[in-house]
Coordinates of C-alpha atoms in Angstrom, one line a residue:
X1 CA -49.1 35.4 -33.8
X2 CA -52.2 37.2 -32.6
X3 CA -52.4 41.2 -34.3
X4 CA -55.6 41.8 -32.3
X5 CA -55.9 40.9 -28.6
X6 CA -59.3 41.8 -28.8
X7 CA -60.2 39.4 -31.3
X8 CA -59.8 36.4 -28.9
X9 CA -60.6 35.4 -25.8
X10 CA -57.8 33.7 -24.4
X11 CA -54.2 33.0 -25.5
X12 CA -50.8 31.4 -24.5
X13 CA -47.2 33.5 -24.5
X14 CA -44.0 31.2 -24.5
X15 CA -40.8 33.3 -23.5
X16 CA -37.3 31.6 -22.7
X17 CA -35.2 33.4 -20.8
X18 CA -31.5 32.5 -20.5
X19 CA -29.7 33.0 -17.3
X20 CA -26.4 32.5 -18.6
X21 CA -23.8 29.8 -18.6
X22 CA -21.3 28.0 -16.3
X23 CA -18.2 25.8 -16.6
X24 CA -19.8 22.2 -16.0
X25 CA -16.9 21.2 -13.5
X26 CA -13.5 22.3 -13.4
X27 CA -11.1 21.1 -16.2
X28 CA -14.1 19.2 -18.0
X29 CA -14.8 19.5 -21.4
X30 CA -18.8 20.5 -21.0
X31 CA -20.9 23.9 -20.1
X32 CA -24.0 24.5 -18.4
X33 CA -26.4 26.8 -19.9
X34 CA -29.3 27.5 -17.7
X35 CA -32.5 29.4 -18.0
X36 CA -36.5 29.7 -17.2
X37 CA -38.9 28.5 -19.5
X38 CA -42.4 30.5 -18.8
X39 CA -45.8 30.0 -20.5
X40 CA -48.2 33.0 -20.0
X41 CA -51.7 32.2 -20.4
X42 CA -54.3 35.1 -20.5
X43 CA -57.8 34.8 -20.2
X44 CA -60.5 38.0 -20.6
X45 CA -61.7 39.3 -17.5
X46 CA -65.1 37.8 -16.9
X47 CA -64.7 34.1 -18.1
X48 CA -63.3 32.7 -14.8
X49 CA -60.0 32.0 -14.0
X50 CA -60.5 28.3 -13.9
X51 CA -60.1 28.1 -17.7
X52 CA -56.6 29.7 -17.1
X53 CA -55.9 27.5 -13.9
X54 CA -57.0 24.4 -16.4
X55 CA -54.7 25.0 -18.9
X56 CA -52.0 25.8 -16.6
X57 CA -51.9 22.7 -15.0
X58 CA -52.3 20.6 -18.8
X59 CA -48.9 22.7 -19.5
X60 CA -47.4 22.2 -15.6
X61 CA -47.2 18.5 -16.6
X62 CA -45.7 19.0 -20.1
X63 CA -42.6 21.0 -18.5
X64 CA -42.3 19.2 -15.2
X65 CA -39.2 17.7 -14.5
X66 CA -39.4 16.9 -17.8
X67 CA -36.3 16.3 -20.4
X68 CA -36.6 16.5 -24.1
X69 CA -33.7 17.1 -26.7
X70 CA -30.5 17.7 -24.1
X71 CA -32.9 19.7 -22.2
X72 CA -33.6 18.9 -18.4
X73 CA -36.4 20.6 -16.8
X74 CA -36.6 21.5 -12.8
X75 CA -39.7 21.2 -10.9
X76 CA -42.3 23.7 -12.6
X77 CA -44.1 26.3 -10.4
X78 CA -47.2 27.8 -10.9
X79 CA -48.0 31.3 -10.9
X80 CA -51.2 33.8 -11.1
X81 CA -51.9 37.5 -11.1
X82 CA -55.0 39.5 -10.9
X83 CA -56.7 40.8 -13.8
X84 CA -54.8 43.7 -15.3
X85 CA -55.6 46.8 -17.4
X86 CA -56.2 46.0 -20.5
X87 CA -58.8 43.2 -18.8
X88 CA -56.8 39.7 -18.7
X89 CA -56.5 37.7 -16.3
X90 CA -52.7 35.8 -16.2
X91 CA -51.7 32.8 -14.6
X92 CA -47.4 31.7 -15.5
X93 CA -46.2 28.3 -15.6
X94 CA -42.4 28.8 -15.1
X95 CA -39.9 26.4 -15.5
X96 CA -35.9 26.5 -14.6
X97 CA -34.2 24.5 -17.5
X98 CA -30.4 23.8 -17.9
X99 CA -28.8 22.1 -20.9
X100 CA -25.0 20.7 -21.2
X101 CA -22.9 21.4 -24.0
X102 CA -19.5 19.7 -25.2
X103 CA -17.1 22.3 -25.1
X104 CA -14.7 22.6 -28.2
X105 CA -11.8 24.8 -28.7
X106 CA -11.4 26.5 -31.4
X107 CA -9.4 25.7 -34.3
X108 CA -6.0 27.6 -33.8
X109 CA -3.4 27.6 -36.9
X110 CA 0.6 27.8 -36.1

């Protein structure tokens, strides 16, 4: 956790962002939660965007087509913005994700 932006000069965000779920396939027993998986990196204005560009693609590779505990990861896309306001400059590494689960009734009493 950073509590001053200004005290560094770059940074990564992580956010996961569910897109909901699905049945898996009719009358099966699984569902399909899906999502995007997006790491932010930010860079101060004036240190060149290639140190955001580098660690973009170290992180491209960590999340591409990847899977890791139930978790299988899509192809990963790349993303970059100019610099904004506050003077950052923000490239996103964005990954669609989707992850089965068993589906269990629940316990009903007679």
């Amino acid at each position: 956790t950073i509590k001053d932006f200004n005290s560094v000069k770059k940074f990564i965000r992580l956010n996961i962002t569910s897109a909901g779920a699905i049945q898996r396939d009719v009358g099966g027993a699984a569902d399909r939660h899906s999502g995007i998986i997006t790491i932010g990196i930010f860079v101060k204005a004036g240190l060149g965007s290639n140190i955001a560009r580098k660690i973009a693609d170290d992180i491209y590779y960590v999340y591409n087509r990847q899977s890791f505990n139930g978790i299988l990861c899509r192809t990963s896309s790349i993303d970059s913005f100019p610099e904004n306001t506050d003077g950052w400059y923000q490239v996103n590494v964005n990954t669609e994700f989707y992850r089965d689960q068993e589906f269990v009734p629940p316990v009903t009493f007679a």
